[in-house]
Coordinates of C-alpha atoms and ligand atoms in Angstrom, one line a residue:
M4 CA -14.7 -11.8 -25.7
E5 CA -15.9 -12.0 -22.1
R6 CA -12.2 -12.1 -21.0
K7 CA -11.4 -9.0 -23.0
Y8 CA -13.9 -6.9 -21.1
M9 CA -12.8 -8.2 -17.7
K10 CA -9.2 -7.6 -18.7
R11 CA -10.1 -4.1 -19.5
A12 CA -11.8 -3.8 -16.1
L13 CA -8.6 -5.0 -14.4
D14 CA -6.5 -2.5 -16.4
L15 CA -8.8 0.3 -15.3
A16 CA -8.6 -0.9 -11.7
L17 CA -4.8 -0.5 -11.7
K18 CA -5.2 3.2 -12.6
G19 CA -6.3 3.7 -9.0
Q20 CA -2.9 2.5 -7.6
G21 CA -1.5 4.9 -5.1
S22 CA -4.8 6.7 -4.4
T23 CA -7.3 4.1 -3.0
K24 CA -5.6 3.8 0.5
K25 CA -7.5 1.2 2.5
N26 CA -9.9 0.5 -0.3
P27 CA -9.4 -2.1 -3.1
L28 CA -8.5 -1.4 -6.7
V29 CA -11.7 -1.9 -8.7
G30 CA -12.5 -1.4 -12.4
A31 CA -15.9 -1.7 -14.3
V32 CA -16.9 -1.9 -17.9
L33 CA -20.5 -1.6 -19.3
V34 CA -21.2 -3.5 -22.5
K35 CA -24.3 -3.3 -24.7
E36 CA -24.7 -5.2 -28.0
G37 CA -21.0 -5.9 -28.2
Q38 CA -20.0 -2.2 -27.6
I39 CA -18.4 -0.7 -24.6
I40 CA -20.8 2.1 -23.6
G41 CA -19.2 3.0 -20.3
E42 CA -16.0 2.6 -18.1
G43 CA -14.9 3.6 -14.7
Y44 CA -12.6 2.8 -11.8
H45 CA -12.3 3.6 -8.1
K46 CA -10.1 6.6 -8.3
K47 CA -9.8 7.8 -4.8
Y48 CA -10.4 6.6 -1.2
G49 CA -13.8 8.0 -0.1
G50 CA -14.8 8.7 -3.7
P51 CA -17.3 7.0 -6.0
H52 CA -16.9 3.3 -6.6
A53 CA -16.0 1.8 -10.0
E54 CA -19.6 0.8 -10.9
R55 CA -21.0 4.3 -10.3
E56 CA -18.1 5.8 -12.3
A57 CA -18.9 3.5 -15.2
L58 CA -22.6 4.4 -15.0
A59 CA -21.8 8.1 -14.9
S60 CA -19.8 7.8 -18.0
V61 CA -22.6 6.3 -20.1
K62 CA -24.2 8.5 -22.8
E63 CA -26.9 6.1 -23.9
D64 CA -29.5 4.1 -22.0
P65 CA -27.7 1.4 -19.9
R66 CA -30.8 -0.7 -19.7
G67 CA -30.2 -4.3 -20.8
S68 CA -26.4 -3.9 -20.7
T69 CA -23.8 -6.2 -19.1
L70 CA -21.5 -4.9 -16.4
Y71 CA -18.0 -6.5 -16.0
V72 CA -16.6 -5.6 -12.6
S73 CA -13.3 -6.8 -11.0
L74 CA -14.8 -7.1 -7.5
E75 CA -18.3 -8.0 -6.2
P76 CA -20.4 -4.8 -6.1
C77 CA -20.9 -3.6 -2.5
C78 CA -24.4 -3.6 -0.9
H79 CA -23.6 -1.5 2.2
Y80 CA -23.5 2.1 3.1
G81 CA -19.8 3.0 3.7
K82 CA -18.4 6.4 2.6
T83 CA -20.6 5.9 -0.5
P84 CA -24.1 4.4 -1.0
P85 CA -24.3 0.7 -2.2
C86 CA -23.4 -0.1 -5.8
T87 CA -26.0 -2.8 -6.0
Q88 CA -28.7 -0.1 -5.7
A89 CA -27.2 1.9 -8.6
I90 CA -27.0 -1.3 -10.8
I91 CA -30.6 -2.3 -10.1
E92 CA -31.9 1.2 -10.8
A93 CA -29.9 1.5 -14.1
G94 CA -31.7 -1.6 -15.4
I95 CA -28.6 -3.6 -16.0
S96 CA -29.6 -7.2 -16.9
R97 CA -26.3 -9.1 -16.3
V98 CA -23.3 -8.6 -14.0
V99 CA -20.0 -10.5 -14.5
V100 CA -17.9 -10.5 -11.3
A101 CA -14.3 -11.6 -11.1
L102 CA -14.1 -12.1 -7.4
L103 CA -16.2 -11.9 -4.1
D104 CA -15.5 -9.0 -1.8
P105 CA -14.1 -10.5 1.4
N106 CA -15.3 -7.5 3.3
E107 CA -17.6 -8.9 6.0
R108 CA -20.2 -6.3 5.2
V109 CA -20.4 -7.6 1.6
G110 CA -19.1 -11.2 1.3
G111 CA -21.5 -12.7 -1.2
Q112 CA -24.5 -10.5 -0.1
G113 CA -23.9 -8.1 -3.0
I114 CA -24.4 -10.9 -5.5
K115 CA -27.4 -12.2 -3.7
E116 CA -29.1 -8.9 -3.8
L117 CA -28.5 -8.5 -7.5
R118 CA -29.9 -12.0 -8.2
Q119 CA -32.9 -11.3 -6.0
A120 CA -33.6 -8.3 -8.2
G121 CA -33.7 -10.7 -11.2
I122 CA -30.2 -9.8 -12.6
Q123 CA -28.1 -12.7 -14.0
V124 CA -24.8 -12.8 -12.1
D125 CA -21.8 -14.8 -13.2
L126 CA -18.8 -15.2 -10.8
G127 CA -15.2 -16.1 -11.3
L128 CA -14.0 -14.7 -14.7
L129 CA -10.2 -13.9 -14.3
E130 CA -10.5 -14.5 -10.6
E131 CA -6.8 -15.2 -10.0
E132 CA -5.7 -12.0 -11.8
A133 CA -8.3 -10.0 -9.8
R134 CA -7.0 -11.5 -6.5
K135 CA -3.4 -10.7 -7.4
I136 CA -3.9 -7.0 -8.1
N137 CA -5.6 -6.7 -4.7
H138 CA -3.2 -8.7 -2.7
P139 CA -2.6 -5.9 -0.2
F140 CA -6.3 -5.4 0.4
F141 CA -6.9 -9.0 1.1
R142 CA -3.9 -9.2 3.4
R143 CA -5.1 -6.1 5.2
L144 CA -8.5 -7.6 5.9
R145 CA -6.8 -10.5 7.6
T146 CA -4.1 -8.5 9.6
K147 CA -6.3 -5.4 10.3
R148 CA -3.3 -3.1 9.9
P149 CA -1.5 -1.3 7.0
Y150 CA 0.2 -3.5 4.4
V151 CA 4.0 -3.2 5.1
I152 CA 6.5 -3.2 2.3
S153 CA 10.1 -3.2 3.4
K154 CA 12.6 -1.9 0.8
I155 CA 16.3 -2.6 0.8
A156 CA 19.2 -1.8 -1.5
M157 CA 22.2 -4.0 -0.8
S158 CA 25.3 -5.6 -2.1
L159 CA 25.6 -9.2 -3.2
D160 CA 26.6 -10.1 0.4
G161 CA 23.7 -8.3 2.0
K162 CA 25.5 -5.1 3.1
T163 CA 23.8 -1.7 2.9
A164 CA 27.0 0.3 3.7
T165 CA 30.7 -0.1 4.0
S166 CA 32.3 -0.3 7.5
G167 CA 33.0 3.4 7.1
G168 CA 29.3 4.1 6.5
Q169 CA 29.5 4.9 2.8
S170 CA 26.2 3.8 1.1
Q171 CA 25.8 6.2 -1.9
W172 CA 25.4 4.4 -4.2
I173 CA 25.4 0.6 -3.9
T174 CA 22.7 0.0 -6.5
S175 CA 22.3 1.4 -10.0
Q176 CA 20.3 4.4 -11.1
A177 CA 17.7 2.0 -12.7
S178 CA 17.2 0.4 -9.3
R179 CA 17.0 3.6 -7.5
E180 CA 14.3 5.0 -9.8
D181 CA 12.3 1.8 -9.6
G182 CA 12.6 1.9 -5.8
H183 CA 11.5 5.6 -5.8
S184 CA 8.3 4.7 -7.6
Y185 CA 7.1 2.9 -4.4
R186 CA 6.8 6.3 -2.8
A187 CA 4.0 7.1 -5.3
L188 CA 2.3 3.7 -4.4
A189 CA 2.6 4.0 -0.7
D190 CA 0.3 6.1 1.6
A191 CA 3.1 6.6 4.1
I192 CA 6.9 6.1 4.2
L193 CA 8.8 5.3 7.4
V194 CA 12.4 5.6 8.5
G195 CA 14.3 5.5 11.7
R196 CA 16.1 8.5 13.3
G197 CA 19.4 7.0 12.2
T198 CA 18.5 7.5 8.5
I199 CA 17.5 11.1 9.2
L200 CA 20.9 11.8 10.8
A201 CA 22.9 9.9 8.1
D202 CA 21.1 11.1 4.9
D203 CA 18.9 14.0 5.8
P204 CA 16.2 12.8 3.3
S205 CA 13.1 14.7 2.3
L206 CA 11.1 11.5 1.8
T207 CA 8.9 13.2 -0.9
N208 CA 7.6 11.5 -4.1
R209 CA 9.5 12.8 -7.1
S210 CA 8.5 10.0 -9.5
G211 CA 6.2 12.3 -11.6
W212 CA 3.0 10.6 -10.6
G213 CA 0.9 10.2 -7.4
E214 CA 1.1 12.2 -4.3
D215 CA 3.5 12.7 -1.4
P216 CA 3.2 10.0 1.2
I217 CA 2.8 10.8 4.9
R218 CA 6.4 10.9 6.3
V219 CA 6.9 8.9 9.5
I220 CA 10.0 9.0 11.7
L221 CA 10.7 6.5 14.5
D222 CA 12.7 8.5 17.0
S223 CA 12.4 7.1 20.6
Q224 CA 14.8 9.6 22.1
L225 CA 13.4 12.5 20.0
A226 CA 16.8 13.5 18.7
T227 CA 15.8 14.5 15.1
P228 CA 17.6 17.8 14.5
L229 CA 15.3 20.8 14.3
D230 CA 16.9 21.8 11.0
A231 CA 16.4 18.4 9.4
R232 CA 15.1 18.8 5.8
I233 CA 12.0 16.7 6.6
L234 CA 10.8 19.4 9.0
H235 CA 11.0 22.2 6.5
L236 CA 9.2 20.9 3.4
D237 CA 6.6 22.4 1.2
S238 CA 4.4 19.4 1.0
K239 CA 0.7 18.6 1.4
A240 CA 1.4 15.4 3.3
K241 CA 2.2 15.6 7.0
T242 CA 5.2 14.5 9.0
L243 CA 4.6 12.3 11.9
I244 CA 7.2 11.6 14.6
F245 CA 6.8 8.7 17.0
T246 CA 8.7 8.9 20.2
Q247 CA 8.8 7.6 23.8
V248 CA 9.4 11.1 25.1
Q249 CA 6.4 12.5 27.0
D250 CA 7.6 15.9 28.2
P251 CA 5.4 18.4 26.2
K252 CA 8.2 21.0 26.3
R253 CA 10.4 18.7 24.3
L254 CA 7.6 17.9 21.8
E255 CA 6.7 21.5 21.3
P256 CA 9.5 22.7 18.9
Y257 CA 8.6 19.9 16.5
R258 CA 4.9 20.8 16.7
D259 CA 5.8 24.4 16.1
L260 CA 7.4 23.3 12.8
G261 CA 4.1 21.6 11.8
A262 CA 5.0 18.0 12.6
Q263 CA 2.6 15.8 14.4
V264 CA 4.4 14.2 17.4
Q265 CA 3.0 11.1 19.1
T266 CA 4.2 9.4 22.2
V267 CA 4.0 5.6 22.2
A268 CA 5.1 2.9 24.6
R269 CA 8.4 1.0 24.4
T270 CA 8.6 -2.7 24.0
K271 CA 11.8 -4.7 24.3
G272 CA 12.7 -4.2 20.7
G273 CA 12.1 -0.5 20.6
L274 CA 8.9 1.6 20.0
D275 CA 5.7 -0.3 20.0
L276 CA 5.3 -0.9 16.3
R277 CA 1.7 -2.3 16.6
E278 CA 0.7 1.0 18.2
V279 CA 2.5 2.9 15.4
L280 CA 0.5 0.9 12.8
R281 CA -2.8 1.5 14.7
V282 CA -2.2 5.2 14.5
L283 CA -1.3 4.9 10.8
D284 CA -4.5 2.9 10.2
Q285 CA -6.5 5.7 11.7
E286 CA -4.7 8.0 9.2
E287 CA -6.2 5.8 6.5
V288 CA -2.8 4.4 5.5
G289 CA -3.4 1.3 3.4
T290 CA 0.3 0.7 2.4
L291 CA 3.3 1.6 4.4
L292 CA 6.8 1.7 2.8
V293 CA 9.6 1.0 5.3
E294 CA 12.9 2.4 3.9
G295 CA 15.1 1.5 6.9
G296 CA 17.7 1.6 8.2
S297 CA 18.8 -1.8 9.3
T298 CA 17.6 -1.4 12.9
V299 CA 14.1 -0.4 11.8
H300 CA 14.0 -3.4 9.3
G301 CA 15.1 -5.6 12.2
S302 CA 12.3 -4.4 14.5
F303 CA 9.6 -5.0 11.8
L304 CA 11.0 -8.5 11.1
E305 CA 11.2 -9.5 14.7
E306 CA 7.5 -8.5 15.2
D307 CA 6.6 -10.4 12.0
L308 CA 5.1 -7.2 10.5
I309 CA 6.7 -7.4 7.0
D310 CA 4.1 -8.3 4.3
E311 CA 6.3 -7.7 1.3
I312 CA 10.1 -7.4 0.9
V313 CA 11.6 -5.6 -2.1
I314 CA 15.4 -6.1 -2.4
Y315 CA 17.6 -4.5 -5.0
Q316 CA 20.8 -6.5 -5.0
A317 CA 23.9 -5.0 -6.7
P318 CA 26.6 -7.3 -8.1
I319 CA 29.3 -6.1 -5.7
L320 CA 30.9 -7.6 -2.6
I321 CA 31.7 -5.3 0.3
G322 CA 32.4 -7.7 3.2
G323 CA 33.4 -6.8 6.7
Q324 CA 32.1 -7.6 10.2
K325 CA 31.4 -3.9 10.8
A326 CA 29.8 -3.2 7.5
R327 CA 26.1 -2.6 8.1
P328 CA 23.8 -5.6 7.3
A329 CA 20.5 -5.1 5.5
I330 CA 18.5 -6.2 8.5
G331 CA 19.9 -5.5 12.0
G332 CA 18.4 -5.8 15.5
Q333 CA 18.6 -9.2 17.3
G334 CA 17.3 -11.3 14.5
L335 CA 15.3 -14.4 14.8
A336 CA 16.9 -16.9 17.1
S337 CA 16.1 -20.2 15.3
L338 CA 15.6 -21.3 11.7
K339 CA 12.2 -22.5 12.8
E340 CA 11.2 -18.9 13.4
A341 CA 12.7 -17.6 10.1
I342 CA 10.0 -16.0 7.9
N343 CA 9.5 -17.4 4.4
F344 CA 8.8 -14.9 1.6
G345 CA 8.8 -17.4 -1.2
P346 CA 8.1 -18.0 -4.0
L347 CA 10.3 -15.1 -5.0
Q348 CA 9.8 -13.0 -8.1
V349 CA 13.2 -12.1 -9.5
T350 CA 13.9 -9.6 -12.3
Q351 CA 17.1 -8.1 -13.8
L352 CA 17.2 -4.3 -13.5
G353 CA 20.3 -2.9 -15.2
P354 CA 23.2 -4.6 -13.5
D355 CA 21.2 -5.4 -10.4
L356 CA 18.6 -8.0 -9.4
K357 CA 15.2 -6.9 -8.0
I358 CA 13.8 -9.6 -5.7
V359 CA 10.3 -9.4 -4.4
G360 CA 8.8 -11.7 -1.8
R361 CA 5.4 -11.7 -0.2
R362 CA 3.7 -13.3 2.8
Ligands
AOF426 C1 -17.4 -1.7 -5.0 N1 -16.8 -1.0 -5.9 O1 -15.2 0.4 -6.6 C2 -15.0 -0.5 -4.5 C3 -15.6 -1.3 -3.5 O2 -16.4 3.4 2.3 P1 -16.8 3.0 0.9 O3 -18.2 3.3 0.6 O4 -15.8 3.5 -0.2 O5 -16.7 1.3 0.8 C4 -15.5 0.7 0.9 C5 -15.6 -0.8 0.8 O6 -16.4 -1.1 -0.4 C6 -14.3 -1.5 0.7 O7 -13.8 -2.0 1.9 C7 -14.7 -2.7 -0.2 O8 -15.3 -3.7 0.5 C8 -15.7 -2.1 -1.1 N2 -15.0 -1.5 -2.3 N3 -16.7 -2.0 -3.8 O9 -18.5 -2.2 -5.2 C9 -15.6 -0.3 -5.7 N4 -13.8 0.2 -4.2
ZN427 ZN1 -19.6 -0.2 -4.2

């Protein structure tokens, strides 16, 4: 019974996927005398929290009801007022919480406040499930930067193109559609200039749900052609170009086309990715999808900035020294430095394998 309500809260929480940016996914269910009298979830970054959404949906008197919520109610003033206050004012008598909010401004304090107000609080129902759906949020609190998902489509032998540069298509349509849905999940999508030159992508979200992500190009020499598709889109999301070029005269034509151009320092591996991630964090990016190409994947790997790797592996062999590898750059020098993404999650997708690993 109890589990059923918390499971519902978790299902509701997932509806916020793709829209909560730097905030966690949270769902809440209000139960009175064995009946669900209200439900809600955190729909949008900056918008009301799950608890307040659930309370707003209630038609009858919520006094004496039990609240099931997938994350500890907050007790701080952020973009919204504290949920604990709304819960106490509504006269809720019991709160069942799946998991503590690791946010240093909450961290157990929310529960303490509820208990001090005489509310019974039970902690830990479906805790593991709750932790799993918010893995990016937890990781972000630790790394203090956007959660980075690197996506790769490759052959059985790890190639992303033939030696002649042909890459369309290595993986099946089923894989490509699945991969595309990450654009709805992510708040920003990043590619290198090489990908712009090779494919002229629009980097929009055409999955049928969610919004367009911010489009990010790494272009140290600022050589993206002014007629590139990405600079002429009808999209609410902005295009952001990172470069080492400082000369305002060279930045101007891109700005005239509506792109935001930002100069960042160079490190030995290329543009300073930590600086790039700081700027994206200021843009409220919670999840960044890195789509390549191989040099860009190499730079993120060498800086140990990949939080999740998503690989679509086709059952074909390409071979060849010159055929492009999934991850380029210098690579890590010793096996001791190699980064472990296990345990892997492997699924069959049409003829291909989808392999997901996380830090
Ligand atoms: C809740 N319920 O539904 C969510 C919570 O800036 P704010 O006001 O939106 O606060 C964001 C923080 O609040 C976020 O970092 C996390 O600690 C918590 N999120 N808390 O009680 C919710 N989304
Ligand atoms: Zn809250």
